[in-house]
PDB file of C-alpha atoms in Angstrom:
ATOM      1  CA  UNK A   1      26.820   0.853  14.467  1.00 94.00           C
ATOM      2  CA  UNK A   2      30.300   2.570  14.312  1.00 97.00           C
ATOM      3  CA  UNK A   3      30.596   5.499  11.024  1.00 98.00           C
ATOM      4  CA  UNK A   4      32.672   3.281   9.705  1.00 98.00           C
ATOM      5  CA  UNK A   5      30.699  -0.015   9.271  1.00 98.00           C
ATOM      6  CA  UNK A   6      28.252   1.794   8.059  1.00 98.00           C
ATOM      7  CA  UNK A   7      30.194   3.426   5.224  1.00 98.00           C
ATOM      8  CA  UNK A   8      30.489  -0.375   4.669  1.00 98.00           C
ATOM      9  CA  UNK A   9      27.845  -1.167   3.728  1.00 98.00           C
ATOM     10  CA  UNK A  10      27.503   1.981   1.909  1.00 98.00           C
ATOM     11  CA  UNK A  11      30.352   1.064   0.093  1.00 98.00           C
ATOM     12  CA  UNK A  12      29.162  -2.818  -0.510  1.00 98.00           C
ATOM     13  CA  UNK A  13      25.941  -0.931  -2.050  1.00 98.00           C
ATOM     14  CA  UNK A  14      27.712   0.767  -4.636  1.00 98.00           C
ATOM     15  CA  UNK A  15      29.443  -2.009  -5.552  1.00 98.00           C
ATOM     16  CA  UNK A  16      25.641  -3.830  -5.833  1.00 98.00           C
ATOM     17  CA  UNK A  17      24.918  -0.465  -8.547  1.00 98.00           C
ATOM     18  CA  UNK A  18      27.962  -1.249 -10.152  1.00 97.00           C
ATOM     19  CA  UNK A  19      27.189  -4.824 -10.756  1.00 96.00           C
ATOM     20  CA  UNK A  20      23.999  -4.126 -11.986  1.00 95.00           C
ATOM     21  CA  UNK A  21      24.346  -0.929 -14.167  1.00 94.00           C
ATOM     22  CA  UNK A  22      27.321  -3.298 -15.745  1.00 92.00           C
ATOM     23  CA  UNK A  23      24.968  -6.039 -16.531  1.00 88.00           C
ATOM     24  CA  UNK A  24      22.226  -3.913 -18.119  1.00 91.00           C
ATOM     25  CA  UNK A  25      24.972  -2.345 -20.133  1.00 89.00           C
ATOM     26  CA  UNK A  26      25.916  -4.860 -21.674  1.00 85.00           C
ATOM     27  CA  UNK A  27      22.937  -6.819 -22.313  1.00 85.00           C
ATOM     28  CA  UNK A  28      21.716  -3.094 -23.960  1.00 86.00           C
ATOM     29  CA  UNK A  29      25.195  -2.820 -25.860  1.00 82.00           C
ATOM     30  CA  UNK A  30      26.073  -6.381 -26.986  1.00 78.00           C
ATOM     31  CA  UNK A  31      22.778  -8.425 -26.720  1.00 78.00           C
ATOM     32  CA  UNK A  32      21.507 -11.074 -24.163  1.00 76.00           C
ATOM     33  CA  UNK A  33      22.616 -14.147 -26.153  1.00 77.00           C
ATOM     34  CA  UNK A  34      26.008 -14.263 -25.292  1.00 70.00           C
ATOM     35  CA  UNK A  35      25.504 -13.584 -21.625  1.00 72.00           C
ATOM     36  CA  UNK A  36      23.089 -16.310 -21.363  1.00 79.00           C
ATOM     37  CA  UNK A  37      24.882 -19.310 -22.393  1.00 77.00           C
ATOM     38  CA  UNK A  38      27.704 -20.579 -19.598  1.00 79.00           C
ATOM     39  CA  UNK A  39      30.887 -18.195 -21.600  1.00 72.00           C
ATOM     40  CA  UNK A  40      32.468 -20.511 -22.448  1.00 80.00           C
ATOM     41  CA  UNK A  41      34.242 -18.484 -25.224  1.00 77.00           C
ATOM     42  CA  UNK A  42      35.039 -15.331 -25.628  1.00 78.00           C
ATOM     43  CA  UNK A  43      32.418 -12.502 -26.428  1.00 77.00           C
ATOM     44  CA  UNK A  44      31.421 -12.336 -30.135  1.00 77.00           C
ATOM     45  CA  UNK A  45      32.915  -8.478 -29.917  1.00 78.00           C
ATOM     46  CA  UNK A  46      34.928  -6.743 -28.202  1.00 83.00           C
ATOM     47  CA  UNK A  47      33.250  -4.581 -25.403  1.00 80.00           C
ATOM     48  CA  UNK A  48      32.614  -1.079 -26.117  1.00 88.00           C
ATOM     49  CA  UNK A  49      35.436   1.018 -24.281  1.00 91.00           C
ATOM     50  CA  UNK A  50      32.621   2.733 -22.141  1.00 91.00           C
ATOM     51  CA  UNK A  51      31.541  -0.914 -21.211  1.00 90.00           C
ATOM     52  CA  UNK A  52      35.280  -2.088 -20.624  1.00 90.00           C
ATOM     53  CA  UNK A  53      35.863   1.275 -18.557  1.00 94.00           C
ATOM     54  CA  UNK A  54      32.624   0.174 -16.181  1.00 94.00           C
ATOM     55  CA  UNK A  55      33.289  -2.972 -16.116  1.00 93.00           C
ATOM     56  CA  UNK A  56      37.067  -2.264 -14.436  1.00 95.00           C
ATOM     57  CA  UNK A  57      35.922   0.572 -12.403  1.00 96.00           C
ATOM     58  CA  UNK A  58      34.193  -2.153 -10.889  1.00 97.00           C
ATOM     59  CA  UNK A  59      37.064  -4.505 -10.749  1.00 97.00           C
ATOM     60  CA  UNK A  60      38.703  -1.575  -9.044  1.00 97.00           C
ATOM     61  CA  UNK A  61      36.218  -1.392  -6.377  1.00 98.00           C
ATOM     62  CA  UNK A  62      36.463  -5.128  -5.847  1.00 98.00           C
ATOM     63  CA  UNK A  63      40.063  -5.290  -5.393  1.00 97.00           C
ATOM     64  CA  UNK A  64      39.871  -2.118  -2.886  1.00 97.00           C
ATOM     65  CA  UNK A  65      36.527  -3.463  -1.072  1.00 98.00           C
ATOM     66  CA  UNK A  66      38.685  -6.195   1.033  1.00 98.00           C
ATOM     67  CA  UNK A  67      41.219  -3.839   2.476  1.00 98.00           C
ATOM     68  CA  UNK A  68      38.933  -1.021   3.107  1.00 98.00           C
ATOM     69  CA  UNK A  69      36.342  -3.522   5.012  1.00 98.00           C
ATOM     70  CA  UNK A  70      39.440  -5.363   7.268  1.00 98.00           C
ATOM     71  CA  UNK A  71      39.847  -1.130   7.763  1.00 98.00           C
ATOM     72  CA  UNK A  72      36.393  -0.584   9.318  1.00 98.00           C
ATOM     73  CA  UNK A  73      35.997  -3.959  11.247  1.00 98.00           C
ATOM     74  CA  UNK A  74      39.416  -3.848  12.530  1.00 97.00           C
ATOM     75  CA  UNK A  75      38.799  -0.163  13.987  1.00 98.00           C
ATOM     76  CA  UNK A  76      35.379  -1.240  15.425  1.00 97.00           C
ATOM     77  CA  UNK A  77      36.121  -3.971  16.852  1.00 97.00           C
ATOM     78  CA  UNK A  78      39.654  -2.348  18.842  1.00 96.00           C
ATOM     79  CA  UNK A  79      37.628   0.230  19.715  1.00 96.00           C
ATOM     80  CA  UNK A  80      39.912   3.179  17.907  1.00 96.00           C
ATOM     81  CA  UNK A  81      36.674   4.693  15.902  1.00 97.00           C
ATOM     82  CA  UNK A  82      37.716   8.430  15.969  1.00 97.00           C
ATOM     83  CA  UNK A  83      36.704  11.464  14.331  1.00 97.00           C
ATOM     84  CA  UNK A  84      39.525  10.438  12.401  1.00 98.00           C
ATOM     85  CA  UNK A  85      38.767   7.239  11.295  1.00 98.00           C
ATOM     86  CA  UNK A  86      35.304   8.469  10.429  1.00 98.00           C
ATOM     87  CA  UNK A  87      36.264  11.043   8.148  1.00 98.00           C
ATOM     88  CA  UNK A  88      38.697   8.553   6.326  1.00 98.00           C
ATOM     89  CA  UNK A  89      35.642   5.510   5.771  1.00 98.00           C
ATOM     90  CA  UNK A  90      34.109   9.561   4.089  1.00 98.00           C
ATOM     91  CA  UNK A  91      37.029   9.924   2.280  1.00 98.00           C
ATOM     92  CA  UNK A  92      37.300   6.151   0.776  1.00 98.00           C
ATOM     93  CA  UNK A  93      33.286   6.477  -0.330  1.00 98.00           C
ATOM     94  CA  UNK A  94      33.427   9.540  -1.837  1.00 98.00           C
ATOM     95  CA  UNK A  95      36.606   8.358  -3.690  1.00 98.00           C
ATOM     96  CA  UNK A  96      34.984   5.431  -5.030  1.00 98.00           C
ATOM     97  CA  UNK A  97      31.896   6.565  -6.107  1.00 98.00           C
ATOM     98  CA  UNK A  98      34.101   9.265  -7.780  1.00 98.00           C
ATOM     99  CA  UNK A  99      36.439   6.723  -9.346  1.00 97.00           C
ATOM    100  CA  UNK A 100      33.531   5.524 -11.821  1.00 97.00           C
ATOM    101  CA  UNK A 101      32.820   8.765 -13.252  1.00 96.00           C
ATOM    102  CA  UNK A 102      36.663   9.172 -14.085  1.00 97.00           C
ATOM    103  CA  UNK A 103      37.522   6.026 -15.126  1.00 95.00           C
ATOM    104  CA  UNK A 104      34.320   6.052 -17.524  1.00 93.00           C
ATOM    105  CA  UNK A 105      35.021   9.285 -18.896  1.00 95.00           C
ATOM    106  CA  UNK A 106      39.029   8.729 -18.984  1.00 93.00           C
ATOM    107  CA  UNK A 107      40.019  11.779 -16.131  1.00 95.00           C
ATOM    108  CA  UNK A 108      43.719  11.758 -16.577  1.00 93.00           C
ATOM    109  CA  UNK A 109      45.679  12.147 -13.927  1.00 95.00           C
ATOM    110  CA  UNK A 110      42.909  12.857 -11.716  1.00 96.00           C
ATOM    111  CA  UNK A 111      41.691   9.010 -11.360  1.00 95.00           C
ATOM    112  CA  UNK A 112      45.022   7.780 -10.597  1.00 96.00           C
ATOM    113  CA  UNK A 113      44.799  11.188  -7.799  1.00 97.00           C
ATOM    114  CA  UNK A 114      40.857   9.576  -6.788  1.00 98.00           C
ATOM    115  CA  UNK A 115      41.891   6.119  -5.970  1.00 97.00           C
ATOM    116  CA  UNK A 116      44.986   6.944  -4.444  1.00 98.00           C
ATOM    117  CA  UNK A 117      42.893   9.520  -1.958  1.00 98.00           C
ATOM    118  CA  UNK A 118      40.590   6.325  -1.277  1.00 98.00           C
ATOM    119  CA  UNK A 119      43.575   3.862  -0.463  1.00 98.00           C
ATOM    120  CA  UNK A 120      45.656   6.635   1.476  1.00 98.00           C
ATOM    121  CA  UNK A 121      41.962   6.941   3.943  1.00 98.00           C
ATOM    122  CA  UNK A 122      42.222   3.118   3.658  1.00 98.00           C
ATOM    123  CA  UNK A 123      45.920   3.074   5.241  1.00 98.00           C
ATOM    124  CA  UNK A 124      45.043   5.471   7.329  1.00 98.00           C
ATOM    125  CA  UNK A 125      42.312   3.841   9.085  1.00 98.00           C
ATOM    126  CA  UNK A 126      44.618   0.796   9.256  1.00 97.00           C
ATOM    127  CA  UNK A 127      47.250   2.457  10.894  1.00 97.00           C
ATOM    128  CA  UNK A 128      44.368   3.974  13.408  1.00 96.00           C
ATOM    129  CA  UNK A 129      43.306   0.508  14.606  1.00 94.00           C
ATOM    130  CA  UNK A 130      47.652  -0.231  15.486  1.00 93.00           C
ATOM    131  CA  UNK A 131      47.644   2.852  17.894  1.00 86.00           C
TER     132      UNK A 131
END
């Protein structure tokens, strides 16, 4: 398996740990009742910012999961896995498992400087696969 798929699946496991410290959060924070009917309504409360911090770090990760896997298939499957390409699939997993931490704890300007080091890796590996 190239580097790259297997930051893939490295990077589909964190999202697995964010889905699940999410859920125990706010069962802990809010209480199971609401989370076990079918939502059809809005929560009882607001989440806790922490909570609502997680829980779009995790959006985040969703939304960059797509491009970054197309990234790692793509260069497998052409055959353009390089030392280069390698050290980006690094640079996206390090970002992202970085990118909770500031998000949750409100790192200005550095999480907007995280995620864009994860999508510029991203591009990168992208561009990799086209030469």
């Amino acid at each position: 398996m190239t580097t790259e798929l297997t930051v893939l699946v490295l990077a589909a496991l964190l999202a697995v740990v964010q889905l699940g410290w999410n859920a125990v959060r706010a069962n802990l924070e809010m209480g199971p009742d609401w989370f076990l009917t079918p939502r059809d309504s809005a929560p009882p409360q607001p989440l806790p910012v922490a909570l609502g911090r997680l829980k779009r770090a995790y959006e985040n990760h969703m939304e960059t999961l797509p491009l970054f896997a197309i990234a790692a298939i793509v260069v497998t499957l052409a055959g353009a896995s390089s030392g280069l390409t390698a050290a980006c699939a690094w640079i996206y997993l390090a970002a992202r498992v970085l990118f909770v931490p500031a998000y949750r704890f409100g790192w200005m300007p550095w999480r907007s400087f995280i995620w864009a080091a994860g999508f510029v890796a991203t591009v990168l590996m992208l561009l990799a696969a086209l030469i």
